[in-house]
PDB file of C-alpha atoms in Angstrom:
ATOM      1  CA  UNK A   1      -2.959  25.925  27.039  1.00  0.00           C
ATOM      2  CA  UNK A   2       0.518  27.017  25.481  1.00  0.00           C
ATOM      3  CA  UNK A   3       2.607  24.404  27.752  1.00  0.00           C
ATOM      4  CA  UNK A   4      -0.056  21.854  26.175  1.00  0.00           C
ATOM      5  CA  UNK A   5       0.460  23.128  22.557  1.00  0.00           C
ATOM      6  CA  UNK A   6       4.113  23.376  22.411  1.00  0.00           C
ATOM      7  CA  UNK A   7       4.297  19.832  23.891  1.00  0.00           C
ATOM      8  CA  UNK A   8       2.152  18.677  21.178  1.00  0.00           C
ATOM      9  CA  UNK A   9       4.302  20.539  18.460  1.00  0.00           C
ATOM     10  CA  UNK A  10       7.394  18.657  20.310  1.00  0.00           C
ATOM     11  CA  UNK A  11       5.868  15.004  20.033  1.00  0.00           C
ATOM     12  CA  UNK A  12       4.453  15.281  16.669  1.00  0.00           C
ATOM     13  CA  UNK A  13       7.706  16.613  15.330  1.00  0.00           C
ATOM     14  CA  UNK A  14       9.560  13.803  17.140  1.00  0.00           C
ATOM     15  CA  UNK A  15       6.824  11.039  16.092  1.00  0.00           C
ATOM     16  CA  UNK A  16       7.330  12.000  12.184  1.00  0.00           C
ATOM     17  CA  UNK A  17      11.021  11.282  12.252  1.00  0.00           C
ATOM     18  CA  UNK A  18      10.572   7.842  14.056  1.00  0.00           C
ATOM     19  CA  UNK A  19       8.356   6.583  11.262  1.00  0.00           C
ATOM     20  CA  UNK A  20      10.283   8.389   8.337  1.00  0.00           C
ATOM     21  CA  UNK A  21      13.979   7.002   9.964  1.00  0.00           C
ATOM     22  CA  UNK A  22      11.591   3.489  10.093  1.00  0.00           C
ATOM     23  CA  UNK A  23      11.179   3.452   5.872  1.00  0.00           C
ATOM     24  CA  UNK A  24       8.608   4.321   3.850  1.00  0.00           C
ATOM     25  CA  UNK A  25       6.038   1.579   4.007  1.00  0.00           C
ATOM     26  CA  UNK A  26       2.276   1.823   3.544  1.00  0.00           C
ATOM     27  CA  UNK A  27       0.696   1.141   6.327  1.00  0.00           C
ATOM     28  CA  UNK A  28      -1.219  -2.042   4.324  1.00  0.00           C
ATOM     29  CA  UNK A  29       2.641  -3.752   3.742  1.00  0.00           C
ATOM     30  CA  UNK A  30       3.710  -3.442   7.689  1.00  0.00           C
ATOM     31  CA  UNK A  31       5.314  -6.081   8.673  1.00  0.00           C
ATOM     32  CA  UNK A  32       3.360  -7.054  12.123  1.00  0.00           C
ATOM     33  CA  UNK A  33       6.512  -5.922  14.049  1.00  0.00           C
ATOM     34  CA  UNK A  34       5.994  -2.614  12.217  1.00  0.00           C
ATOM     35  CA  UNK A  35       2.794  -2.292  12.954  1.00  0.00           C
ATOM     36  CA  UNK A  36       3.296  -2.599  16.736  1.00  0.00           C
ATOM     37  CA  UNK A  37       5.611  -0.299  16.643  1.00  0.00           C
ATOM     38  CA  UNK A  38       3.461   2.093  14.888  1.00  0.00           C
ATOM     39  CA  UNK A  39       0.763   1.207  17.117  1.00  0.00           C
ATOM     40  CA  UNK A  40       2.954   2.245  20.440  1.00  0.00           C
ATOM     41  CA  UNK A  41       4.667   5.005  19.115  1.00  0.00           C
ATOM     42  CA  UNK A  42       1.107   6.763  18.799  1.00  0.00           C
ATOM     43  CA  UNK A  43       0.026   5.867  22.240  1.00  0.00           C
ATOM     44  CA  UNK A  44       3.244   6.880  23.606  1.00  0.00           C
ATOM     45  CA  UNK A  45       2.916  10.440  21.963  1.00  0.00           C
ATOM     46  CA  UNK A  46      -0.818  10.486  23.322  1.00  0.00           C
ATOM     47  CA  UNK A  47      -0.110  10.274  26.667  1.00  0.00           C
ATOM     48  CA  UNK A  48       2.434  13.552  27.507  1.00  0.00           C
ATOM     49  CA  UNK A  49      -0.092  15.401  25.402  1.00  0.00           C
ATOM     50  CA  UNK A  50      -3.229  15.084  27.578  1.00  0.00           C
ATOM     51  CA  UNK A  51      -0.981  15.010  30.700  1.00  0.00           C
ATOM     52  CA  UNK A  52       1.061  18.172  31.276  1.00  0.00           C
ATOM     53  CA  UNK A  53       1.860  16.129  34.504  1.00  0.00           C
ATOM     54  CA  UNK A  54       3.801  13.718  32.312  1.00  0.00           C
ATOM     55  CA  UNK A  55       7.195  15.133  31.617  1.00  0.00           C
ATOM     56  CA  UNK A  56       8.101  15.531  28.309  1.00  0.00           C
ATOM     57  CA  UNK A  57      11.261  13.370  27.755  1.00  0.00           C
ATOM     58  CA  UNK A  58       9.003  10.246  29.949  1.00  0.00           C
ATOM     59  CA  UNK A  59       7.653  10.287  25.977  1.00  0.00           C
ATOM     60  CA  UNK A  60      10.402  10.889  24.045  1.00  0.00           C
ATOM     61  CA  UNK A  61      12.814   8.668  25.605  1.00  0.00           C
ATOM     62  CA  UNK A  62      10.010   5.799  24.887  1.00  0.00           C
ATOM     63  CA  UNK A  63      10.098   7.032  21.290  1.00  0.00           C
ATOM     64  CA  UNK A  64      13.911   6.967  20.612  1.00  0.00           C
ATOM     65  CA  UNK A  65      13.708   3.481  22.428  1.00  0.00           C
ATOM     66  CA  UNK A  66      11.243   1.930  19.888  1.00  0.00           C
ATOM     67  CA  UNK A  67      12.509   3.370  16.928  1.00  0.00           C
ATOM     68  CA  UNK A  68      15.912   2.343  17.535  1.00  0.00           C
ATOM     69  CA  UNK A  69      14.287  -1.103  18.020  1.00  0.00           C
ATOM     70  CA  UNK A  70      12.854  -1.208  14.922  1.00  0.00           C
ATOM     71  CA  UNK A  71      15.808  -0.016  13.197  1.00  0.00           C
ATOM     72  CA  UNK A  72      17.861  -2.999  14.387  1.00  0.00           C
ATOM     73  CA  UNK A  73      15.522  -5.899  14.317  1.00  0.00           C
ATOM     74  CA  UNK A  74      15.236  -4.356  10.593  1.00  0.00           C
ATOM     75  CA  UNK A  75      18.574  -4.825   9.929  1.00  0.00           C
ATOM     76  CA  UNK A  76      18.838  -8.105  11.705  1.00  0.00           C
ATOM     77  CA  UNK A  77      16.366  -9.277   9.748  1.00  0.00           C
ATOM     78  CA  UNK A  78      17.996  -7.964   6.668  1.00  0.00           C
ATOM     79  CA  UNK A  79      21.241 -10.686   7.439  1.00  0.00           C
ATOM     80  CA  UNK A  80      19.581 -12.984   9.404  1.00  0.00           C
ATOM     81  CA  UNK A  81      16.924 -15.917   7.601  1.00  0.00           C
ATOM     82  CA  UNK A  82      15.612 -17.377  11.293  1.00  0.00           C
ATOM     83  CA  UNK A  83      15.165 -13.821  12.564  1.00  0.00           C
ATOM     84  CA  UNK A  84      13.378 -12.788   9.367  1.00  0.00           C
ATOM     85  CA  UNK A  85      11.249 -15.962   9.686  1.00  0.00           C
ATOM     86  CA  UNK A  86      10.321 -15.117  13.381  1.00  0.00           C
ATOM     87  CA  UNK A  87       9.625 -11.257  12.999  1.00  0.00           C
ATOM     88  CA  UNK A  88       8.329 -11.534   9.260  1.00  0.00           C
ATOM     89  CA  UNK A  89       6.942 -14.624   8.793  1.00  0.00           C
ATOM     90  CA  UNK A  90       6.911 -16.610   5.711  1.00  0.00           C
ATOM     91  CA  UNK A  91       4.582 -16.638   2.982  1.00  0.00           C
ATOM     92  CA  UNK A  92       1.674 -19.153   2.617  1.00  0.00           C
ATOM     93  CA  UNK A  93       0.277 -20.863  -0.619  1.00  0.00           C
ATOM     94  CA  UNK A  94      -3.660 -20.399  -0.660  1.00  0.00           C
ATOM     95  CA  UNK A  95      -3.809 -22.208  -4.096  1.00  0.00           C
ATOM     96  CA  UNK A  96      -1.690 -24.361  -5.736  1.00  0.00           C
ATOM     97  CA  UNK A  97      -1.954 -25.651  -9.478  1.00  0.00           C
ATOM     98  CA  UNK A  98      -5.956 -24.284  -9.678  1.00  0.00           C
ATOM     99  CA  UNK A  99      -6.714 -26.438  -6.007  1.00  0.00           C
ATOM    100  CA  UNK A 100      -7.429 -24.481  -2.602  1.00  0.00           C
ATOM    101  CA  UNK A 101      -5.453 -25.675   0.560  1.00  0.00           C
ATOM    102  CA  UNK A 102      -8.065 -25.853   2.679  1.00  0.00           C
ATOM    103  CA  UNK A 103      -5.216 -26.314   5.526  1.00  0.00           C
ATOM    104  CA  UNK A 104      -3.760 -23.397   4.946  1.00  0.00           C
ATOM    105  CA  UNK A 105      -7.184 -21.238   5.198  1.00  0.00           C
ATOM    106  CA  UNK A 106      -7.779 -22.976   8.357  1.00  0.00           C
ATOM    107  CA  UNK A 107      -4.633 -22.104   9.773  1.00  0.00           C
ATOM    108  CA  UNK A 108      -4.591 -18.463   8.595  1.00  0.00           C
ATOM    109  CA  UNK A 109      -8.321 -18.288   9.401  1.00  0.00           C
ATOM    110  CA  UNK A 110      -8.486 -16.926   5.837  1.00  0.00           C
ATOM    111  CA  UNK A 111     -12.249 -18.027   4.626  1.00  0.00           C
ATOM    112  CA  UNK A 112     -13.054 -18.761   1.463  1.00  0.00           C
ATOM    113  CA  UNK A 113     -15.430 -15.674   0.837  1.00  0.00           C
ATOM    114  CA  UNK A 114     -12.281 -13.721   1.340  1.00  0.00           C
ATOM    115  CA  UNK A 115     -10.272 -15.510  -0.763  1.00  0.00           C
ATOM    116  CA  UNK A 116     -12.048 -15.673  -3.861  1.00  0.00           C
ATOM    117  CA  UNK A 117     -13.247 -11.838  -3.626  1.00  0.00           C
ATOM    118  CA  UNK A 118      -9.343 -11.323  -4.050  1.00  0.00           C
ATOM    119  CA  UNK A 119      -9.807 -13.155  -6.989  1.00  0.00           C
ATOM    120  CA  UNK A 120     -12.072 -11.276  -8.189  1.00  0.00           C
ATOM    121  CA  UNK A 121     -10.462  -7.576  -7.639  1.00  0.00           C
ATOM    122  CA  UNK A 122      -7.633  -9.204  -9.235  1.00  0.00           C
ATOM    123  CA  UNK A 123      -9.639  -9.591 -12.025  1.00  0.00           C
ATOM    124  CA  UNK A 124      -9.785 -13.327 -11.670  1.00  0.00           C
ATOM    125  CA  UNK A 125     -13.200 -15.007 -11.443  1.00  0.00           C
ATOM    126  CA  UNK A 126     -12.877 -18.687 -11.262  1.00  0.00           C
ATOM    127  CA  UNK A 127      -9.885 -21.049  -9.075  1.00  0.00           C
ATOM    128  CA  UNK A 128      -9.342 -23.234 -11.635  1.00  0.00           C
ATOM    129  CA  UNK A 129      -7.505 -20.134 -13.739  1.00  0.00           C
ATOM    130  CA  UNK A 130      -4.641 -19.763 -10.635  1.00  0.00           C
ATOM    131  CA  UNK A 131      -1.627 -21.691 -10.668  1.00  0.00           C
ATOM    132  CA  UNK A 132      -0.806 -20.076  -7.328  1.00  0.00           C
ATOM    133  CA  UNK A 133      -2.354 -17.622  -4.760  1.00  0.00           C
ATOM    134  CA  UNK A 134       0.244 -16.813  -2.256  1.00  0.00           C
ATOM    135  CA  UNK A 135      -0.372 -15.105   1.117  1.00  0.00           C
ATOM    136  CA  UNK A 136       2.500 -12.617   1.911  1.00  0.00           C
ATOM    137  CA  UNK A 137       3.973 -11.887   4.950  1.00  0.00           C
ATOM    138  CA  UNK A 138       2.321  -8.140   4.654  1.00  0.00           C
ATOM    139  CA  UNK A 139      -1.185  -9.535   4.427  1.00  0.00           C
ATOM    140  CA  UNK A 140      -1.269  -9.025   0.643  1.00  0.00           C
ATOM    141  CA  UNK A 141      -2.411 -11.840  -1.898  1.00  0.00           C
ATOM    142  CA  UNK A 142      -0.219 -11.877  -4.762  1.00  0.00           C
ATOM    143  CA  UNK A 143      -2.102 -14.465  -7.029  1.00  0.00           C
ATOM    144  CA  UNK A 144       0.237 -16.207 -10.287  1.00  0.00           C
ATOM    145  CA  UNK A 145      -2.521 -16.773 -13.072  1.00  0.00           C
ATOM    146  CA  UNK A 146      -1.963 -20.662 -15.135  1.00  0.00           C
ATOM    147  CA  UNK A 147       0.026 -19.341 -18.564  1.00  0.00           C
ATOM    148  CA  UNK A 148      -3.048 -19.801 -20.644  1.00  0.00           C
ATOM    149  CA  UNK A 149      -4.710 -16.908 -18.678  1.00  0.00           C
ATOM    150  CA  UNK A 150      -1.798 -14.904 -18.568  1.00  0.00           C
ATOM    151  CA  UNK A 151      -1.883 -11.517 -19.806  1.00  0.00           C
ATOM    152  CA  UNK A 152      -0.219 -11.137 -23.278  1.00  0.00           C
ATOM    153  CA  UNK A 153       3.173  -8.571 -22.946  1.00  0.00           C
ATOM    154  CA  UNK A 154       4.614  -7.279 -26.091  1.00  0.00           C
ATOM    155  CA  UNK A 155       7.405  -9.842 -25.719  1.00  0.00           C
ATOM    156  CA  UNK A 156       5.065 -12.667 -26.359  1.00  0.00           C
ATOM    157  CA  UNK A 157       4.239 -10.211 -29.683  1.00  0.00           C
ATOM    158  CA  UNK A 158       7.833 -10.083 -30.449  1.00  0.00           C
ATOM    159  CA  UNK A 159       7.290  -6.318 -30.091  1.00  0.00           C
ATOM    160  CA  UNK A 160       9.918  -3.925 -29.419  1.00  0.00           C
ATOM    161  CA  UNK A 161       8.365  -0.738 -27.299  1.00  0.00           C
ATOM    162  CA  UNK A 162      10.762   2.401 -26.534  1.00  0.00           C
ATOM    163  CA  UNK A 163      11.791   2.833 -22.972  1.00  0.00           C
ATOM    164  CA  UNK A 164       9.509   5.014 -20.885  1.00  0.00           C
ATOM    165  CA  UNK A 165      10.561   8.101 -20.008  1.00  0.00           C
ATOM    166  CA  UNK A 166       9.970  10.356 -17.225  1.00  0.00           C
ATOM    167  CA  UNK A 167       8.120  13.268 -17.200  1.00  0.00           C
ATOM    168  CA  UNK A 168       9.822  16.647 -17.193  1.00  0.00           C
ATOM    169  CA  UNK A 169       7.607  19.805 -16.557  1.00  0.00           C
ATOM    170  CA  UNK A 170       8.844  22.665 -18.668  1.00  0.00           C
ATOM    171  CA  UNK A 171       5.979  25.906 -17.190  1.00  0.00           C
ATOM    172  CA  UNK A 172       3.887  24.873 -14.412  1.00  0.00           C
ATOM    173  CA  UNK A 173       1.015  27.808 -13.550  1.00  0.00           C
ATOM    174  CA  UNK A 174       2.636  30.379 -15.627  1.00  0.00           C
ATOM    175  CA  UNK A 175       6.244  29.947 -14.706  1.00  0.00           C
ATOM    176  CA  UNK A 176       9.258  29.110 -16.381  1.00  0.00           C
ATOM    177  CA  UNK A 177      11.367  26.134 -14.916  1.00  0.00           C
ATOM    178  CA  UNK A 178      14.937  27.025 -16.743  1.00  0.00           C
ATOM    179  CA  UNK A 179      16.653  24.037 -15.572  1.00  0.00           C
ATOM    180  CA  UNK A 180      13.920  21.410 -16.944  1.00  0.00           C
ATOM    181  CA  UNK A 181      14.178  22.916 -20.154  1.00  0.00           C
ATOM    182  CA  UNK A 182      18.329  22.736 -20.403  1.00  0.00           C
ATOM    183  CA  UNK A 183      17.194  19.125 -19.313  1.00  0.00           C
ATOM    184  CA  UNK A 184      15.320  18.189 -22.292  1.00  0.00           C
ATOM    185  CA  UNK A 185      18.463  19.489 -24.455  1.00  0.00           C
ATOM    186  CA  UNK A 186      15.862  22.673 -25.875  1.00  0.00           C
ATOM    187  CA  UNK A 187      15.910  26.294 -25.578  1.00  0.00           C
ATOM    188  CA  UNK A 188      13.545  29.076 -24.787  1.00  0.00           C
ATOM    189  CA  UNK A 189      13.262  30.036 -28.834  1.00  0.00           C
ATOM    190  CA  UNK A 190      11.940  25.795 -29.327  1.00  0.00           C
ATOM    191  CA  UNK A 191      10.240  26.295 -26.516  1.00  0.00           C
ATOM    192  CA  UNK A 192       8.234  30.126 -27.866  1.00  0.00           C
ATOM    193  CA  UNK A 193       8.125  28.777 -31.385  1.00  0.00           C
ATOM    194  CA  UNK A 194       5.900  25.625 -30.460  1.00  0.00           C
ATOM    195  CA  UNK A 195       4.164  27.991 -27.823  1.00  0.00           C
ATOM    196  CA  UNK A 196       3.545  30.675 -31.279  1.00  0.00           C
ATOM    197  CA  UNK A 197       2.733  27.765 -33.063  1.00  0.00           C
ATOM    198  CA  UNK A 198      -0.338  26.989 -30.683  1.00  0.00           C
ATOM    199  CA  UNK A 199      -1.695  30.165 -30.751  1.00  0.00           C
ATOM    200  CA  UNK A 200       0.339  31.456 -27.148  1.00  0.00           C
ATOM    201  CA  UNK A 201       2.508  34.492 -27.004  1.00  0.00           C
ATOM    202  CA  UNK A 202       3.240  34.635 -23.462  1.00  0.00           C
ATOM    203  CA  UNK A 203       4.544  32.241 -20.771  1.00  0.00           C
ATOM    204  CA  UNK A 204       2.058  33.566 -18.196  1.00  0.00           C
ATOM    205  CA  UNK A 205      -0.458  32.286 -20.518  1.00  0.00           C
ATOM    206  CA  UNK A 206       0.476  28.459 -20.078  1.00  0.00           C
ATOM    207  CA  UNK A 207      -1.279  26.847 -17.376  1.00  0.00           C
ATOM    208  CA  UNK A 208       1.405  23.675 -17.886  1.00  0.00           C
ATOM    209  CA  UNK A 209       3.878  22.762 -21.133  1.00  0.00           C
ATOM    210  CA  UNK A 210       6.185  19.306 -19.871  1.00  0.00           C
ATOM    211  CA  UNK A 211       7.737  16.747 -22.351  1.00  0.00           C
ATOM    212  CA  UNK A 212       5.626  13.875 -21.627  1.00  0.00           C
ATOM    213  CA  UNK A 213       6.946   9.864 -21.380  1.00  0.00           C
ATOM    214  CA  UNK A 214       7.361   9.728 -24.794  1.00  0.00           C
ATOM    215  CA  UNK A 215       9.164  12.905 -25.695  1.00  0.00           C
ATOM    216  CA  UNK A 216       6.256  14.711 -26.799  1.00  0.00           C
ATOM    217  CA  UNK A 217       5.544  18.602 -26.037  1.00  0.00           C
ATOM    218  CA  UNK A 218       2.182  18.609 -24.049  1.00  0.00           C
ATOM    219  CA  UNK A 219       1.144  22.769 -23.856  1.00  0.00           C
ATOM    220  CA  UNK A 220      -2.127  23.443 -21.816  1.00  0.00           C
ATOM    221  CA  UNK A 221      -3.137  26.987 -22.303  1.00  0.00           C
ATOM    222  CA  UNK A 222      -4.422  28.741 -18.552  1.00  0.00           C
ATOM    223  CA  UNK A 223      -7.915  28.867 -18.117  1.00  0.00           C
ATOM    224  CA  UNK A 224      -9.307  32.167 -19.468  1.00  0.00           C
ATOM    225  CA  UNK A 225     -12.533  32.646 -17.120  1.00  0.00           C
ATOM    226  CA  UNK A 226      -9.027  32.074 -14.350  1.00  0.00           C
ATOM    227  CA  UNK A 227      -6.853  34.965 -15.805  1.00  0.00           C
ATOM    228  CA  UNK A 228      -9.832  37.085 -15.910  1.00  0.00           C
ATOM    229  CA  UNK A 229     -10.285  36.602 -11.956  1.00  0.00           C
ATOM    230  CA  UNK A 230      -6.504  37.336 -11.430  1.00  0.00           C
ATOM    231  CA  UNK A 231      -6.784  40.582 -13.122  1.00  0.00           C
TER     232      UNK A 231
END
């Protein structure tokens, strides 16, 4: 039972940094030589772990073997358009100018129920609205709507919105991050005199305080019925 455990320990470990080394891809934007990589890489690691006749390295020789493979026909693809084209495929226009290539679904065996529920979670309801629907080479349907159904930006407003900033948590649970705070350009008497100002003494007593996208202070005082527990 041990020998069967500490195998299993062995493989996962050795399984999680073949598919981090491989990128960080959801598993819906694969590539198809991804995905049958994935694929054997689990069914390799399966194997050694129900048979304790199997020895060990007969699966992670296997494993080192595929992910090297992947590594390189990544990077081969990366420099190379005909490899890219035969590992990757190339993308495939469902609609064009508001008409459905009825080819194309055929070949892709894409039906037409499919395509137009795609539509519809894009938030698109009727064909004649898309200028293009293009089938990616990760399965995905990115869909271009015609201009007049485009979304209006604050460009097309002649708007000028500040850049977005990222978030920077200042007390998370009760507990000071120091460096955040020298971050933001404050210090911990800003910090205590907008934490007086809302009514909150002590740090222990903020459940979270972080300068929010757009440079605001956002202060969340801890739950009392939780502080009550803790005591």
């Amino acid at each position: 039972m041990m020998i069967v455990f500490v195998r299993t320990i062995i493989l996962y470990i050795f399984v999680t940094l073949a598919m981090r080394l491989m990128g960080k891809r959801q598993i819906g934007e694969l590539q198809p030589f991804e995905l049958v990589v994935a694929l054997m890489l689990s069914e390799l690691a399966t194997l050694p772990m129900q048979d304790t006749a199997i020895p060990l390295i007969h699966g992670i020789i296997p494993i080192l073997t595929l992910m090297s493979l992947e590594i390189l026909i990544s990077f081969l693809t990366l420099k190379i358009e005909f490899l890219r084209k035969v590992f990757c495929g190339t993308p495939d226009i469902l609609i064009k100018h508001g008409k459905v290539s009825e080819e194309e679904l055929r070949r892709q065996r894409f039906n037409l129920d499919d395509l137009i529920e795609e539509l519809r979670m894009s938030g698109y309801l009727d064909i004649s609205d898309i200028e293009y629907a293009i089938l990616e080479t990760s399965g995905k349907l990115s869909i271009i709507p015609k201009a007049e159904k485009s979304p209006v930006t604050k460009e097309d407003l002649n708007l000028r919105p500040q850049a977005t900033k990222l978030p920077v948590s200042i007390i998370l649970d009760g507990v000071l991050n120091k460096k955040n705070l020298a971050i933001t350009g404050h210090d911990l008497n800003w910090l205590m005199e907008n934490l007086r100002s809302k009514g909150i003494n002590d740090i222990k007593d903020v459940f979270i305080a972080m300068i929010d996208s757009k440079g605001n202070l956002f202060i969340q005082r801890r739950d009392r019925d939780e502080e009550e527990n803790k005591k």
